[in-house]
Short mmCIF file of C-alpha atoms in Angstrom, two decimals:
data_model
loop_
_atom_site.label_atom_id
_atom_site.label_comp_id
_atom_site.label_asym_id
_atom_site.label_seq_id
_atom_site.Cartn_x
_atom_site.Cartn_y
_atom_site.Cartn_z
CA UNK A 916 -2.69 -23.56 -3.74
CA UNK A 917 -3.40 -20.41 -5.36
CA UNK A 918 -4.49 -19.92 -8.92
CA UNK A 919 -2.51 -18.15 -11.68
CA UNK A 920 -5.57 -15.33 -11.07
CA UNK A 921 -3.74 -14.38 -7.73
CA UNK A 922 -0.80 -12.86 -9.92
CA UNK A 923 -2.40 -10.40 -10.66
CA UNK A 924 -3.77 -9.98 -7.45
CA UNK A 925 -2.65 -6.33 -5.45
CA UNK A 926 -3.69 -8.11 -1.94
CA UNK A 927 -2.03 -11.34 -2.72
CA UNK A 928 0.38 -12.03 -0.14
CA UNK A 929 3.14 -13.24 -2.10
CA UNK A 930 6.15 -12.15 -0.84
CA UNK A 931 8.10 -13.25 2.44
CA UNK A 932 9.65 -10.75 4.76
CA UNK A 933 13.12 -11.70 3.33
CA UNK A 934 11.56 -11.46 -0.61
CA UNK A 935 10.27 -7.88 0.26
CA UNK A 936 13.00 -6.72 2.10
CA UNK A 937 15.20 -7.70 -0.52
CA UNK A 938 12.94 -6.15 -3.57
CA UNK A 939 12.47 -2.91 -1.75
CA UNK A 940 16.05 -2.76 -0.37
CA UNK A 941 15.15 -1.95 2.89
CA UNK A 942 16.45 -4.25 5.86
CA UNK A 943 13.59 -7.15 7.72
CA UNK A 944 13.67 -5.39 10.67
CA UNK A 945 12.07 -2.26 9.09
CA UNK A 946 9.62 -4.31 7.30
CA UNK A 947 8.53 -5.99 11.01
CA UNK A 948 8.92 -2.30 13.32
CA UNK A 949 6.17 -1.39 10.53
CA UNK A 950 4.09 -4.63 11.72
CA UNK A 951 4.97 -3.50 15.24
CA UNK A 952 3.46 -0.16 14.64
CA UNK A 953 0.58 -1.28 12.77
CA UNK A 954 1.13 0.65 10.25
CA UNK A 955 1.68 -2.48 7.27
CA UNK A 956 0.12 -5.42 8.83
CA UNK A 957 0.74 -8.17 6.11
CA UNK A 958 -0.86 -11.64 6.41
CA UNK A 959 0.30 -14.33 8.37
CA UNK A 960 1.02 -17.67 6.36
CA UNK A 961 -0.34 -21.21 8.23
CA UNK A 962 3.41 -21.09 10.07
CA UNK A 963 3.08 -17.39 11.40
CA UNK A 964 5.29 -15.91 9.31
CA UNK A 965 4.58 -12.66 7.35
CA UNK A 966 3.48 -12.49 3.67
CA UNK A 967 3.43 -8.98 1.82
CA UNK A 968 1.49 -8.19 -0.74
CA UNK A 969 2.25 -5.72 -3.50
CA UNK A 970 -0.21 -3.20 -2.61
CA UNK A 971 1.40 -3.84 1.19
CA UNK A 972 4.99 -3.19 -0.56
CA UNK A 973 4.00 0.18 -2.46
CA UNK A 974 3.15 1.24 0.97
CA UNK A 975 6.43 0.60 2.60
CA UNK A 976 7.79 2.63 -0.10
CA UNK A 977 5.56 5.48 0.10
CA UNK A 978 6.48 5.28 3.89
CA UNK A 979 10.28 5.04 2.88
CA UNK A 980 10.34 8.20 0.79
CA UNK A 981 8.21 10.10 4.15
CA UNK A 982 10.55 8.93 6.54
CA UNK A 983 13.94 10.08 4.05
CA UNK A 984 12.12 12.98 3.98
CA UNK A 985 12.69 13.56 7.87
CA UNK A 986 8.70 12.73 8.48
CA UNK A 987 7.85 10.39 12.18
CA UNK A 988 5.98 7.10 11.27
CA UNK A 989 2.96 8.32 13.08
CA UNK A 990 3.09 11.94 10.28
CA UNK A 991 4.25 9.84 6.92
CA UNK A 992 1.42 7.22 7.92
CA UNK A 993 -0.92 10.55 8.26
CA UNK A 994 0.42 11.98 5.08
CA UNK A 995 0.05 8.67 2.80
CA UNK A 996 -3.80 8.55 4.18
CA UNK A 997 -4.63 12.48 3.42
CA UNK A 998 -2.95 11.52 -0.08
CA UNK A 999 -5.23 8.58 -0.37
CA UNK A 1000 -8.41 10.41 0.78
CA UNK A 1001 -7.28 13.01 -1.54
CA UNK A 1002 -6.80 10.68 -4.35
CA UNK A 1003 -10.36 8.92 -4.25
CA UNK A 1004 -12.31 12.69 -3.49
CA UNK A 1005 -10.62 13.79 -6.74
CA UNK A 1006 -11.73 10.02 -8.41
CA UNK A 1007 -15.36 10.81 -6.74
CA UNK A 1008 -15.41 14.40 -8.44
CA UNK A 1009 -14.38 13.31 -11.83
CA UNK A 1010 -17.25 10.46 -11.90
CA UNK A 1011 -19.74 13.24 -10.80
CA UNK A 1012 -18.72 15.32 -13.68
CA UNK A 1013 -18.74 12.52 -15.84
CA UNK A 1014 -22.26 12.25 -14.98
CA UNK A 1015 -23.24 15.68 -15.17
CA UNK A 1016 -21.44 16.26 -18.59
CA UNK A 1017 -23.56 12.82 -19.61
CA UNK A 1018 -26.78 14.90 -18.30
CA UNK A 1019 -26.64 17.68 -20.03
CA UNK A 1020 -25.91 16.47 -23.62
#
């Protein structure tokens, strides 16, 4: 059993497909074509069936809002990764600064 530390856990896989389905408001079937695809790949609980994490369920709605948008899988999946890469150079610049900024007092 899992402690009360995996709450707080983003990887946790916590949710069923039904649970997730439900909180995002999207129907199962979407949840598992994204399985399908490999594109959210949630873990697999001792009976096989899928668990979802949160981190797993921003995804799907990042991949929601690309796909309203008129995007293919294969493009929002591309988009959401440029966005993370994105995301972590600009996190990577800011420490460097940091550090410079820290050098030259």
């Amino acid at each position: 059993m899992a402690g009360l530390d995996s709450l707080d856990d983003q990887d946790y896989p916590a949710y069923t497909t039904g649970q997730a389905a439900e909180l995002l408001g999207v129907q199962q079937a979407f949840l598992r074509s994204l399985d399908a695809a490999a594109v959210v790949r949630p873990e697999r609980s001792g009976g096989g069936h899928r668990r979802y994490s949160r981190r797993q369920l921003t995804l799907v709605v990042r991949l929601r809002e690309q796909l309203d948008e008129g995007h293919s899988l294969a493009s929002a999946a591309r988009i959401i990764g440029l966005q993370d890469e994105l995301a972590d150079a600009r996190d990577v610049i800011t420490g460097l600064r940091a550090q410079l900024d820290e050098r030259d007092r």
